C-alpha positions as YAML, in Angstrom:
chain: A
units: angstrom
residues:
- id: 1
  name: UNK
  ca: [-24.52, -50.43, -14.10]
- id: 2
  name: UNK
  ca: [-25.56, -48.34, -11.12]
- id: 3
  name: UNK
  ca: [-21.91, -47.96, -10.16]
- id: 4
  name: UNK
  ca: [-21.13, -46.58, -13.59]
- id: 5
  name: UNK
  ca: [-23.99, -44.09, -13.27]
- id: 6
  name: UNK
  ca: [-22.80, -42.98, -9.84]
- id: 7
  name: UNK
  ca: [-19.23, -42.68, -11.11]
- id: 8
  name: UNK
  ca: [-20.37, -40.58, -14.05]
- id: 9
  name: UNK
  ca: [-22.39, -38.36, -11.72]
- id: 10
  name: UNK
  ca: [-19.40, -37.84, -9.46]
- id: 11
  name: UNK
  ca: [-17.17, -36.98, -12.40]
- id: 12
  name: UNK
  ca: [-19.83, -34.63, -13.73]
- id: 13
  name: UNK
  ca: [-20.13, -32.88, -10.38]
- id: 14
  name: UNK
  ca: [-16.35, -32.57, -10.15]
- id: 15
  name: UNK
  ca: [-16.23, -31.09, -13.64]
- id: 16
  name: UNK
  ca: [-18.91, -28.54, -12.76]
- id: 17
  name: UNK
  ca: [-17.04, -27.66, -9.55]
- id: 18
  name: UNK
  ca: [-13.76, -27.24, -11.43]
- id: 19
  name: UNK
  ca: [-15.47, -25.01, -13.97]
- id: 20
  name: UNK
  ca: [-16.97, -22.87, -11.20]
- id: 21
  name: UNK
  ca: [-13.63, -22.46, -9.42]
- id: 22
  name: UNK
  ca: [-11.78, -21.74, -12.67]
- id: 23
  name: UNK
  ca: [-14.39, -19.19, -13.66]
- id: 24
  name: UNK
  ca: [-14.15, -17.52, -10.25]
- id: 25
  name: UNK
  ca: [-10.35, -17.36, -10.50]
- id: 26
  name: UNK
  ca: [-10.46, -15.83, -13.99]
- id: 27
  name: UNK
  ca: [-13.08, -13.31, -12.88]
- id: 28
  name: UNK
  ca: [-11.02, -12.36, -9.83]
- id: 29
  name: UNK
  ca: [-7.90, -11.90, -11.92]
- id: 30
  name: UNK
  ca: [-9.65, -9.76, -14.54]
- id: 31
  name: UNK
  ca: [-11.31, -7.58, -11.92]
- id: 32
  name: UNK
  ca: [-8.20, -7.00, -9.84]
- id: 33
  name: UNK
  ca: [-4.82, -7.45, -11.52]
- id: 34
  name: UNK
  ca: [-5.01, -5.55, -14.86]
- id: 35
  name: UNK
  ca: [-4.87, -1.74, -14.74]
- id: 36
  name: UNK
  ca: [-8.20, -0.38, -13.53]
- id: 37
  name: UNK
  ca: [-9.25, 3.03, -14.85]
- id: 38
  name: UNK
  ca: [-11.89, 3.52, -12.18]
- id: 39
  name: UNK
  ca: [-11.82, 3.25, -8.40]
- id: 40
  name: UNK
  ca: [-12.63, -0.35, -7.53]
- id: 41
  name: UNK
  ca: [-12.50, 0.00, -3.75]
- id: 42
  name: UNK
  ca: [-15.92, 0.27, -2.12]
- id: 43
  name: UNK
  ca: [-15.91, 3.57, -0.23]
- id: 44
  name: UNK
  ca: [-18.04, 1.92, 2.44]
- id: 45
  name: UNK
  ca: [-14.82, 0.15, 3.45]
- id: 46
  name: UNK
  ca: [-13.43, 3.59, 4.21]
- id: 47
  name: UNK
  ca: [-16.39, 5.04, 6.09]
- id: 48
  name: UNK
  ca: [-20.18, 5.33, 5.95]
- id: 49
  name: UNK
  ca: [-21.56, 8.21, 3.91]
- id: 50
  name: UNK
  ca: [-22.07, 10.61, 6.82]
- id: 51
  name: UNK
  ca: [-18.57, 9.99, 8.21]
- id: 52
  name: UNK
  ca: [-17.06, 10.24, 4.73]
- id: 53
  name: UNK
  ca: [-18.64, 13.67, 4.32]
- id: 54
  name: UNK
  ca: [-16.95, 14.76, 7.55]
- id: 55
  name: UNK
  ca: [-13.62, 13.36, 6.39]
- id: 56
  name: UNK
  ca: [-13.89, 15.28, 3.12]
- id: 57
  name: UNK
  ca: [-14.02, 18.52, 5.09]
- id: 58
  name: UNK
  ca: [-10.47, 17.74, 6.19]
- id: 59
  name: UNK
  ca: [-9.26, 16.29, 2.92]
- id: 60
  name: UNK
  ca: [-10.58, 18.84, 0.41]
- id: 61
  name: UNK
  ca: [-8.84, 22.02, 1.63]
- id: 62
  name: UNK
  ca: [-5.53, 20.24, 2.05]
- id: 63
  name: UNK
  ca: [-5.74, 18.67, -1.41]
- id: 64
  name: UNK
  ca: [-6.66, 22.03, -2.95]
- id: 65
  name: UNK
  ca: [-3.65, 23.62, -1.29]
- id: 66
  name: UNK
  ca: [-1.30, 20.93, -2.61]
- id: 67
  name: UNK
  ca: [-2.69, 21.27, -6.15]
- id: 68
  name: UNK
  ca: [-2.07, 25.02, -5.95]
- id: 69
  name: UNK
  ca: [1.63, 24.54, -5.21]
- id: 70
  name: UNK
  ca: [4.39, 24.49, -7.85]
- id: 71
  name: UNK
  ca: [4.77, 20.71, -7.85]
- id: 72
  name: UNK
  ca: [7.74, 19.24, -9.67]
- id: 73
  name: UNK
  ca: [6.80, 16.31, -11.90]
- id: 74
  name: UNK
  ca: [9.46, 13.60, -11.90]
- id: 75
  name: UNK
  ca: [9.88, 10.09, -13.26]
- id: 76
  name: UNK
  ca: [12.02, 6.97, -12.91]
- id: 77
  name: UNK
  ca: [12.34, 3.75, -14.89]
- id: 78
  name: UNK
  ca: [11.34, 0.49, -13.27]
- id: 79
  name: UNK
  ca: [13.63, -2.50, -13.54]
- id: 80
  name: UNK
  ca: [11.29, -3.92, -16.21]
- id: 81
  name: UNK
  ca: [11.34, -0.71, -18.25]
- id: 82
  name: UNK
  ca: [8.18, 1.13, -17.18]
- id: 83
  name: UNK
  ca: [8.13, 4.90, -16.86]
- id: 84
  name: UNK
  ca: [6.84, 5.71, -13.39]
- id: 85
  name: UNK
  ca: [5.39, 9.10, -12.55]
- id: 86
  name: UNK
  ca: [5.61, 11.19, -9.41]
- id: 87
  name: UNK
  ca: [5.29, 14.70, -8.00]
- id: 88
  name: UNK
  ca: [7.46, 16.48, -5.48]
- id: 89
  name: UNK
  ca: [6.00, 18.97, -3.02]
- id: 90
  name: UNK
  ca: [9.08, 20.87, -1.95]
- id: 91
  name: UNK
  ca: [9.72, 21.92, 1.62]
- id: 92
  name: UNK
  ca: [9.78, 25.53, 2.66]
- id: 93
  name: UNK
  ca: [13.45, 26.47, 2.60]
- id: 94
  name: UNK
  ca: [16.04, 23.77, 3.26]
- id: 95
  name: UNK
  ca: [14.43, 20.36, 3.57]
- id: 96
  name: UNK
  ca: [15.21, 17.78, 6.22]
- id: 97
  name: UNK
  ca: [15.01, 15.10, 3.54]
- id: 98
  name: UNK
  ca: [12.15, 13.32, 1.82]
- id: 99
  name: UNK
  ca: [9.02, 11.40, 2.65]
- id: 100
  name: UNK
  ca: [8.15, 9.05, -0.22]
- id: 101
  name: UNK
  ca: [4.42, 8.27, -0.28]
- id: 102
  name: UNK
  ca: [2.82, 5.24, -1.89]
- id: 103
  name: UNK
  ca: [-0.97, 5.07, -2.34]
- id: 104
  name: UNK
  ca: [-3.46, 2.21, -2.23]
- id: 105
  name: UNK
  ca: [-5.11, 0.04, -4.86]
- id: 106
  name: UNK
  ca: [-6.81, 1.94, -7.76]
- id: 107
  name: UNK
  ca: [-5.81, 5.19, -6.09]
- id: 108
  name: UNK
  ca: [-3.21, 7.66, -7.38]
- id: 109
  name: UNK
  ca: [-0.33, 9.81, -6.20]
- id: 110
  name: UNK
  ca: [-2.35, 12.90, -5.33]
- id: 111
  name: UNK
  ca: [-4.72, 10.91, -3.13]
- id: 112
  name: UNK
  ca: [-1.96, 11.23, -0.53]
- id: 113
  name: UNK
  ca: [-2.21, 15.03, -0.75]
- id: 114
  name: UNK
  ca: [-3.79, 15.47, 2.69]
- id: 115
  name: UNK
  ca: [-1.07, 13.58, 4.58]
- id: 116
  name: UNK
  ca: [1.58, 15.28, 2.43]
- id: 117
  name: UNK
  ca: [0.64, 18.64, 3.99]
- id: 118
  name: UNK
  ca: [1.53, 17.22, 7.40]
- id: 119
  name: UNK
  ca: [4.92, 15.96, 6.22]
- id: 120
  name: UNK
  ca: [5.52, 19.26, 4.42]
- id: 121
  name: UNK
  ca: [4.85, 21.12, 7.68]
- id: 122
  name: UNK
  ca: [7.45, 18.93, 9.38]
- id: 123
  name: UNK
  ca: [10.03, 20.28, 6.92]
- id: 124
  name: UNK
  ca: [10.30, 17.48, 4.38]
- id: 125
  name: UNK
  ca: [10.15, 17.32, 0.62]
- id: 126
  name: UNK
  ca: [7.26, 14.99, -0.17]
- id: 127
  name: UNK
  ca: [7.39, 12.67, -3.17]
- id: 128
  name: UNK
  ca: [3.94, 11.46, -4.21]
- id: 129
  name: UNK
  ca: [4.37, 8.43, -6.46]
- id: 130
  name: UNK
  ca: [1.92, 6.89, -8.92]
- id: 131
  name: UNK
  ca: [2.33, 3.14, -8.46]
- id: 132
  name: UNK
  ca: [2.76, 1.04, -11.61]
- id: 133
  name: UNK
  ca: [-0.51, 0.63, -13.54]
- id: 134
  name: UNK
  ca: [-1.95, 3.61, -11.65]
- id: 135
  name: UNK
  ca: [-2.31, 7.30, -12.43]
- id: 136
  name: UNK
  ca: [0.22, 8.49, -14.99]
- id: 137
  name: UNK
  ca: [2.63, 5.62, -14.45]
- id: 138
  name: UNK
  ca: [2.96, 2.98, -17.12]
- id: 139
  name: UNK
  ca: [2.10, -0.65, -16.56]
- id: 140
  name: UNK
  ca: [-0.51, -3.15, -17.61]
- id: 141
  name: UNK
  ca: [-0.72, -5.08, -14.35]
- id: 142
  name: UNK
  ca: [-0.93, -4.03, -10.69]
- id: 143
  name: UNK
  ca: [2.06, -5.20, -8.64]
- id: 144
  name: UNK
  ca: [0.43, -5.48, -5.18]
- id: 145
  name: UNK
  ca: [3.74, -4.77, -3.46]
- id: 146
  name: UNK
  ca: [5.49, -7.79, -4.99]
- id: 147
  name: UNK
  ca: [6.65, -5.75, -7.99]
- id: 148
  name: UNK
  ca: [6.19, -2.29, -6.44]
- id: 149
  name: UNK
  ca: [8.90, -2.83, -3.82]
- id: 150
  name: UNK
  ca: [11.49, -2.57, -6.59]
- id: 151
  name: UNK
  ca: [9.76, 0.54, -7.98]
- id: 152
  name: UNK
  ca: [9.94, 2.06, -4.51]
- id: 153
  name: UNK
  ca: [13.69, 1.44, -4.55]
- id: 154
  name: UNK
  ca: [14.00, 3.50, -7.76]
- id: 155
  name: UNK
  ca: [12.24, 6.43, -6.11]
- id: 156
  name: UNK
  ca: [14.57, 6.14, -3.13]
- id: 157
  name: UNK
  ca: [17.57, 6.19, -5.44]
- id: 158
  name: UNK
  ca: [16.23, 9.29, -7.19]
- id: 159
  name: UNK
  ca: [15.93, 11.25, -3.95]
- id: 160
  name: UNK
  ca: [19.18, 9.85, -2.54]
- id: 161
  name: UNK
  ca: [21.02, 11.06, -5.62]
- id: 162
  name: UNK
  ca: [19.48, 14.52, -5.27]
- id: 163
  name: UNK
  ca: [20.65, 14.75, -1.71]
- id: 164
  name: UNK
  ca: [24.02, 13.14, -2.45]
- id: 165
  name: UNK
  ca: [23.21, 10.64, 0.27]
- id: 166
  name: UNK
  ca: [23.32, 13.37, 2.92]
- id: 167
  name: UNK
  ca: [19.66, 13.58, 3.90]
- id: 168
  name: UNK
  ca: [17.18, 11.23, 5.50]
- id: 169
  name: UNK
  ca: [14.43, 9.40, 3.63]
- id: 170
  name: UNK
  ca: [11.20, 8.16, 5.17]
- id: 171
  name: UNK
  ca: [8.86, 5.70, 3.47]
- id: 172
  name: UNK
  ca: [5.11, 6.11, 3.93]
- id: 173
  name: UNK
  ca: [2.37, 3.93, 2.50]
- id: 174
  name: UNK
  ca: [-1.29, 3.21, 2.90]
- id: 175
  name: UNK
  ca: [-2.93, -0.17, 2.19]
- id: 176
  name: UNK
  ca: [-1.19, -1.57, -0.92]
- id: 177
  name: UNK
  ca: [1.29, 1.28, -0.58]
- id: 178
  name: UNK
  ca: [1.99, 0.23, 3.00]
- id: 179
  name: UNK
  ca: [2.63, -3.32, 1.84]
- id: 180
  name: UNK
  ca: [4.98, -1.87, -0.78]
- id: 181
  name: UNK
  ca: [7.11, 0.14, 1.66]
- id: 182
  name: UNK
  ca: [7.31, -2.74, 4.13]
- id: 183
  name: UNK
  ca: [8.50, -5.09, 1.41]
- id: 184
  name: UNK
  ca: [10.95, -2.47, 0.10]
- id: 185
  name: UNK
  ca: [12.44, -1.98, 3.57]
- id: 186
  name: UNK
  ca: [14.16, -5.38, 3.44]
- id: 187
  name: UNK
  ca: [15.77, -5.05, 0.01]
- id: 188
  name: UNK
  ca: [19.51, -5.64, 0.29]
- id: 189
  name: UNK
  ca: [20.18, -2.65, -1.99]
- id: 190
  name: UNK
  ca: [18.27, -0.25, 0.26]
- id: 191
  name: UNK
  ca: [20.32, 2.92, 0.77]
- id: 192
  name: UNK
  ca: [21.36, 3.74, 4.33]
- id: 193
  name: UNK
  ca: [19.58, 7.07, 4.00]
- id: 194
  name: UNK
  ca: [16.22, 5.30, 4.58]
- id: 195
  name: UNK
  ca: [15.70, 5.88, 8.28]
- id: 196
  name: UNK
  ca: [12.08, 4.95, 8.94]
- id: 197
  name: UNK
  ca: [8.93, 3.35, 7.53]
- id: 198
  name: UNK
  ca: [5.33, 4.32, 8.31]
- id: 199
  name: UNK
  ca: [2.91, 1.55, 7.34]
- id: 200
  name: UNK
  ca: [-0.82, 2.32, 7.46]
- id: 201
  name: UNK
  ca: [-3.12, -0.75, 7.11]
- id: 202
  name: UNK
  ca: [-0.78, -3.00, 5.12]
- id: 203
  name: UNK
  ca: [-1.88, -6.46, 4.04]
- id: 204
  name: UNK
  ca: [0.60, -9.26, 4.61]
- id: 205
  name: UNK
  ca: [0.49, -10.55, 1.03]
- id: 206
  name: UNK
  ca: [-1.81, -10.46, -1.99]
- id: 207
  name: UNK
  ca: [-2.57, -14.12, -1.32]
- id: 208
  name: UNK
  ca: [-3.78, -13.37, 2.20]
- id: 209
  name: UNK
  ca: [-5.92, -10.36, 1.36]
- id: 210
  name: UNK
  ca: [-7.52, -11.98, -1.71]
- id: 211
  name: UNK
  ca: [-8.28, -15.11, 0.32]
- id: 212
  name: UNK
  ca: [-9.96, -12.93, 2.92]
- id: 213
  name: UNK
  ca: [-12.13, -11.16, 0.33]
- id: 214
  name: UNK
  ca: [-13.03, -14.46, -1.37]
- id: 215
  name: UNK
  ca: [-14.35, -15.82, 1.89]
- id: 216
  name: UNK
  ca: [-16.02, -12.62, 3.09]
- id: 217
  name: UNK
  ca: [-17.71, -11.47, -0.09]
- id: 218
  name: UNK
  ca: [-18.08, -14.58, -2.25]
- id: 219
  name: UNK
  ca: [-18.07, -17.43, 0.28]
- id: 220
  name: UNK
  ca: [-15.51, -19.27, -1.83]
- id: 221
  name: UNK
  ca: [-12.58, -21.32, -0.52]
- id: 222
  name: UNK
  ca: [-9.05, -20.12, -1.16]
- id: 223
  name: UNK
  ca: [-8.25, -23.57, -2.55]
- id: 224
  name: UNK
  ca: [-8.37, -24.07, -5.47]
- id: 225
  name: UNK
  ca: [-9.45, -20.56, -6.54]
- id: 226
  name: UNK
  ca: [-6.29, -18.83, -5.33]
- id: 227
  name: UNK
  ca: [-4.05, -21.51, -6.80]
- id: 228
  name: UNK
  ca: [-5.64, -21.06, -10.23]
- id: 229
  name: UNK
  ca: [-5.57, -17.27, -9.90]
- id: 230
  name: UNK
  ca: [-1.92, -17.39, -8.84]
- id: 231
  name: UNK
  ca: [-1.02, -19.42, -11.92]
- id: 232
  name: UNK
  ca: [-2.81, -16.94, -14.18]
- id: 233
  name: UNK
  ca: [-1.07, -13.99, -12.54]
- id: 234
  name: UNK
  ca: [2.33, -15.62, -12.77]
- id: 235
  name: UNK
  ca: [1.84, -16.26, -16.49]
- id: 236
  name: UNK
  ca: [0.41, -12.84, -17.41]
- id: 237
  name: UNK
  ca: [1.82, -10.40, -14.84]
- id: 238
  name: UNK
  ca: [5.08, -12.16, -14.03]
- id: 239
  name: UNK
  ca: [4.65, -12.75, -10.31]
- id: 240
  name: UNK
  ca: [2.90, -15.04, -7.85]
- id: 241
  name: UNK
  ca: [0.85, -14.04, -4.83]
- id: 242
  name: UNK
  ca: [3.20, -15.82, -2.43]
- id: 243
  name: UNK
  ca: [6.47, -14.65, -3.96]
- id: 244
  name: UNK
  ca: [7.05, -12.38, -0.98]
- id: 245
  name: UNK
  ca: [5.20, -11.09, 2.05]
- id: 246
  name: UNK
  ca: [5.47, -8.32, 4.61]
- id: 247
  name: UNK
  ca: [6.11, -11.03, 7.20]
- id: 248
  name: UNK
  ca: [9.24, -12.01, 5.26]
- id: 249
  name: UNK
  ca: [10.26, -8.36, 5.13]
- id: 250
  name: UNK
  ca: [9.78, -7.39, 8.78]
- id: 251
  name: UNK
  ca: [11.83, -10.37, 9.92]
- id: 252
  name: UNK
  ca: [14.86, -9.20, 7.96]
- id: 253
  name: UNK
  ca: [14.74, -5.40, 7.82]
- id: 254
  name: UNK
  ca: [16.63, -3.22, 10.27]
- id: 255
  name: UNK
  ca: [14.69, -0.04, 9.46]
- id: 256
  name: UNK
  ca: [12.44, 1.22, 12.30]
- id: 257
  name: UNK
  ca: [8.74, 0.77, 11.49]
- id: 258
  name: UNK
  ca: [5.60, 2.47, 12.76]
- id: 259
  name: UNK
  ca: [2.56, 0.24, 12.16]
- id: 260
  name: UNK
  ca: [-0.87, 1.88, 11.97]
- id: 261
  name: UNK
  ca: [-4.30, 0.31, 11.48]
- id: 262
  name: UNK
  ca: [-7.93, 1.24, 12.00]
- id: 263
  name: UNK
  ca: [-9.75, -1.00, 14.46]
- id: 264
  name: UNK
  ca: [-12.87, -1.11, 12.26]
- id: 265
  name: UNK
  ca: [-11.03, -2.13, 9.10]
- id: 266
  name: UNK
  ca: [-12.94, -5.03, 7.57]
- id: 267
  name: UNK
  ca: [-11.18, -4.90, 4.20]
- id: 268
  name: UNK
  ca: [-7.64, -5.55, 5.43]
- id: 269
  name: UNK
  ca: [-8.10, -7.35, 8.77]
- id: 270
  name: UNK
  ca: [-6.34, -5.83, 11.76]
- id: 271
  name: UNK
  ca: [-4.63, -9.17, 12.45]
- id: 272
  name: UNK
  ca: [-2.35, -8.49, 9.48]
- id: 273
  name: UNK
  ca: [-0.80, -5.41, 11.08]
- id: 274
  name: UNK
  ca: [-0.77, -7.09, 14.49]
- id: 275
  name: UNK
  ca: [1.09, -10.05, 12.98]
- id: 276
  name: UNK
  ca: [3.51, -7.75, 11.15]
- id: 277
  name: UNK
  ca: [4.24, -5.96, 14.42]
- id: 278
  name: UNK
  ca: [4.66, -9.22, 16.31]
- id: 279
  name: UNK
  ca: [7.10, -10.64, 13.73]
- id: 280
  name: UNK
  ca: [9.08, -7.43, 13.23]
- id: 281
  name: UNK
  ca: [12.64, -7.66, 14.55]
- id: 282
  name: UNK
  ca: [13.54, -4.02, 13.81]
- id: 283
  name: UNK
  ca: [12.78, -1.12, 16.19]
- id: 284
  name: UNK
  ca: [9.02, -0.70, 16.08]
- id: 285
  name: UNK
  ca: [5.89, 0.98, 17.39]
- id: 286
  name: UNK
  ca: [2.18, 0.55, 16.73]
- id: 287
  name: UNK
  ca: [-0.99, 2.66, 16.67]
- id: 288
  name: UNK
  ca: [-4.45, 1.08, 16.47]
- id: 289
  name: UNK
  ca: [-7.07, 3.77, 15.86]
- id: 290
  name: UNK
  ca: [-10.55, 3.47, 17.34]
- id: 291
  name: UNK
  ca: [-13.56, 3.75, 15.00]
- id: 292
  name: UNK
  ca: [-11.41, 3.90, 11.84]
- id: 293
  name: UNK
  ca: [-12.28, 1.89, 8.75]
- id: 294
  name: UNK
  ca: [-9.88, 0.93, 5.96]
- id: 295
  name: UNK
  ca: [-7.38, 3.70, 5.29]
- id: 296
  name: UNK
  ca: [-9.34, 6.14, 7.44]
- id: 297
  name: UNK
  ca: [-7.16, 6.37, 10.56]
- id: 298
  name: UNK
  ca: [-5.63, 9.72, 9.65]
- id: 299
  name: UNK
  ca: [-9.02, 11.34, 9.11]
- id: 300
  name: UNK
  ca: [-10.73, 9.65, 12.05]
- id: 301
  name: UNK
  ca: [-8.22, 10.92, 14.59]
- id: 302
  name: UNK
  ca: [-5.80, 13.33, 12.93]
- id: 303
  name: UNK
  ca: [-4.41, 14.65, 16.21]
- id: 304
  name: UNK
  ca: [-3.58, 11.20, 17.57]
- id: 305
  name: UNK
  ca: [-2.12, 10.08, 14.23]
- id: 306
  name: UNK
  ca: [0.15, 13.11, 13.83]
- id: 307
  name: UNK
  ca: [1.27, 12.99, 17.46]
- id: 308
  name: UNK
  ca: [2.28, 9.33, 17.09]
- id: 309
  name: UNK
  ca: [4.17, 9.98, 13.85]
- id: 310
  name: UNK
  ca: [6.01, 12.93, 15.42]
- id: 311
  name: UNK
  ca: [6.91, 10.85, 18.46]
- id: 312
  name: UNK
  ca: [8.16, 8.01, 16.26]
- id: 313
  name: UNK
  ca: [10.23, 10.26, 13.99]
- id: 314
  name: UNK
  ca: [11.75, 12.16, 16.90]
- id: 315
  name: UNK
  ca: [12.99, 8.84, 18.28]
- id: 316
  name: UNK
  ca: [14.32, 7.26, 15.10]
- id: 317
  name: UNK
  ca: [14.97, 10.22, 12.77]
- id: 318
  name: UNK
  ca: [16.53, 12.77, 15.13]
- id: 319
  name: UNK
  ca: [17.15, 16.38, 14.08]
- id: 320
  name: UNK
  ca: [20.57, 17.01, 12.57]
...
């Protein structure tokens, strides 16, 4: 009789545990994967309040300048039929080519306005894209790079067609956008006009970054929460968290890559960029920025950041 009681208790405990893990997985999915109409990233990941106020002194005037320009609104269709939105900040005079910028999670195209001024000053047209399920782009579910890599390809094709394949294209991304451009760089259909990739604080895969946040913030194990979450995402959004990774991409791409990451990034661990760099078989360089939190490297040390990008581009995207 006592054995039956113990067995029932064990089964009951297991059932409660399964319910907890299932509930956590459903909550994670609902909070992260569907389109979010508000910023869900804690700005403390970016910088503390005092530092953020200093960063805004750099960001605000640049963003205001970009908004004052005659931006061209453009769109492409994704391979699954979504209308994706973007804006082109045209170069002064004849452009060298295009820099295609992809933003981070729950951000939007114009949040790359500050860095776009830098690329504009280098003589490039700058395409600021709204990722699927962000900004003015259509989409019910966030792609986390897995789906966005194909969207990035459509933007590349748009600019390549404009230039008749005669000008260079550079891919730039931050956080989820960085993951997107890294994954896109290995697509077999990638036009030869893509000459370089700049990846700022990319995560290696949605599985890896979600597992990190589960452990850090909720003290939950990745198994079985991530397995349940993955199954939900595959059913509803059409992809799994391990379908592809930046590590897969950097082992097969031939496009030169500049990896950037803030040393104080606790949201996307620095080991992810270090591992990407280590595994990359294409020409590569890396910049680890002191005192920079998640996505803050450009604002923490603008001079160092711009100098490294210029050095990288001069080596792999020479003047014509």
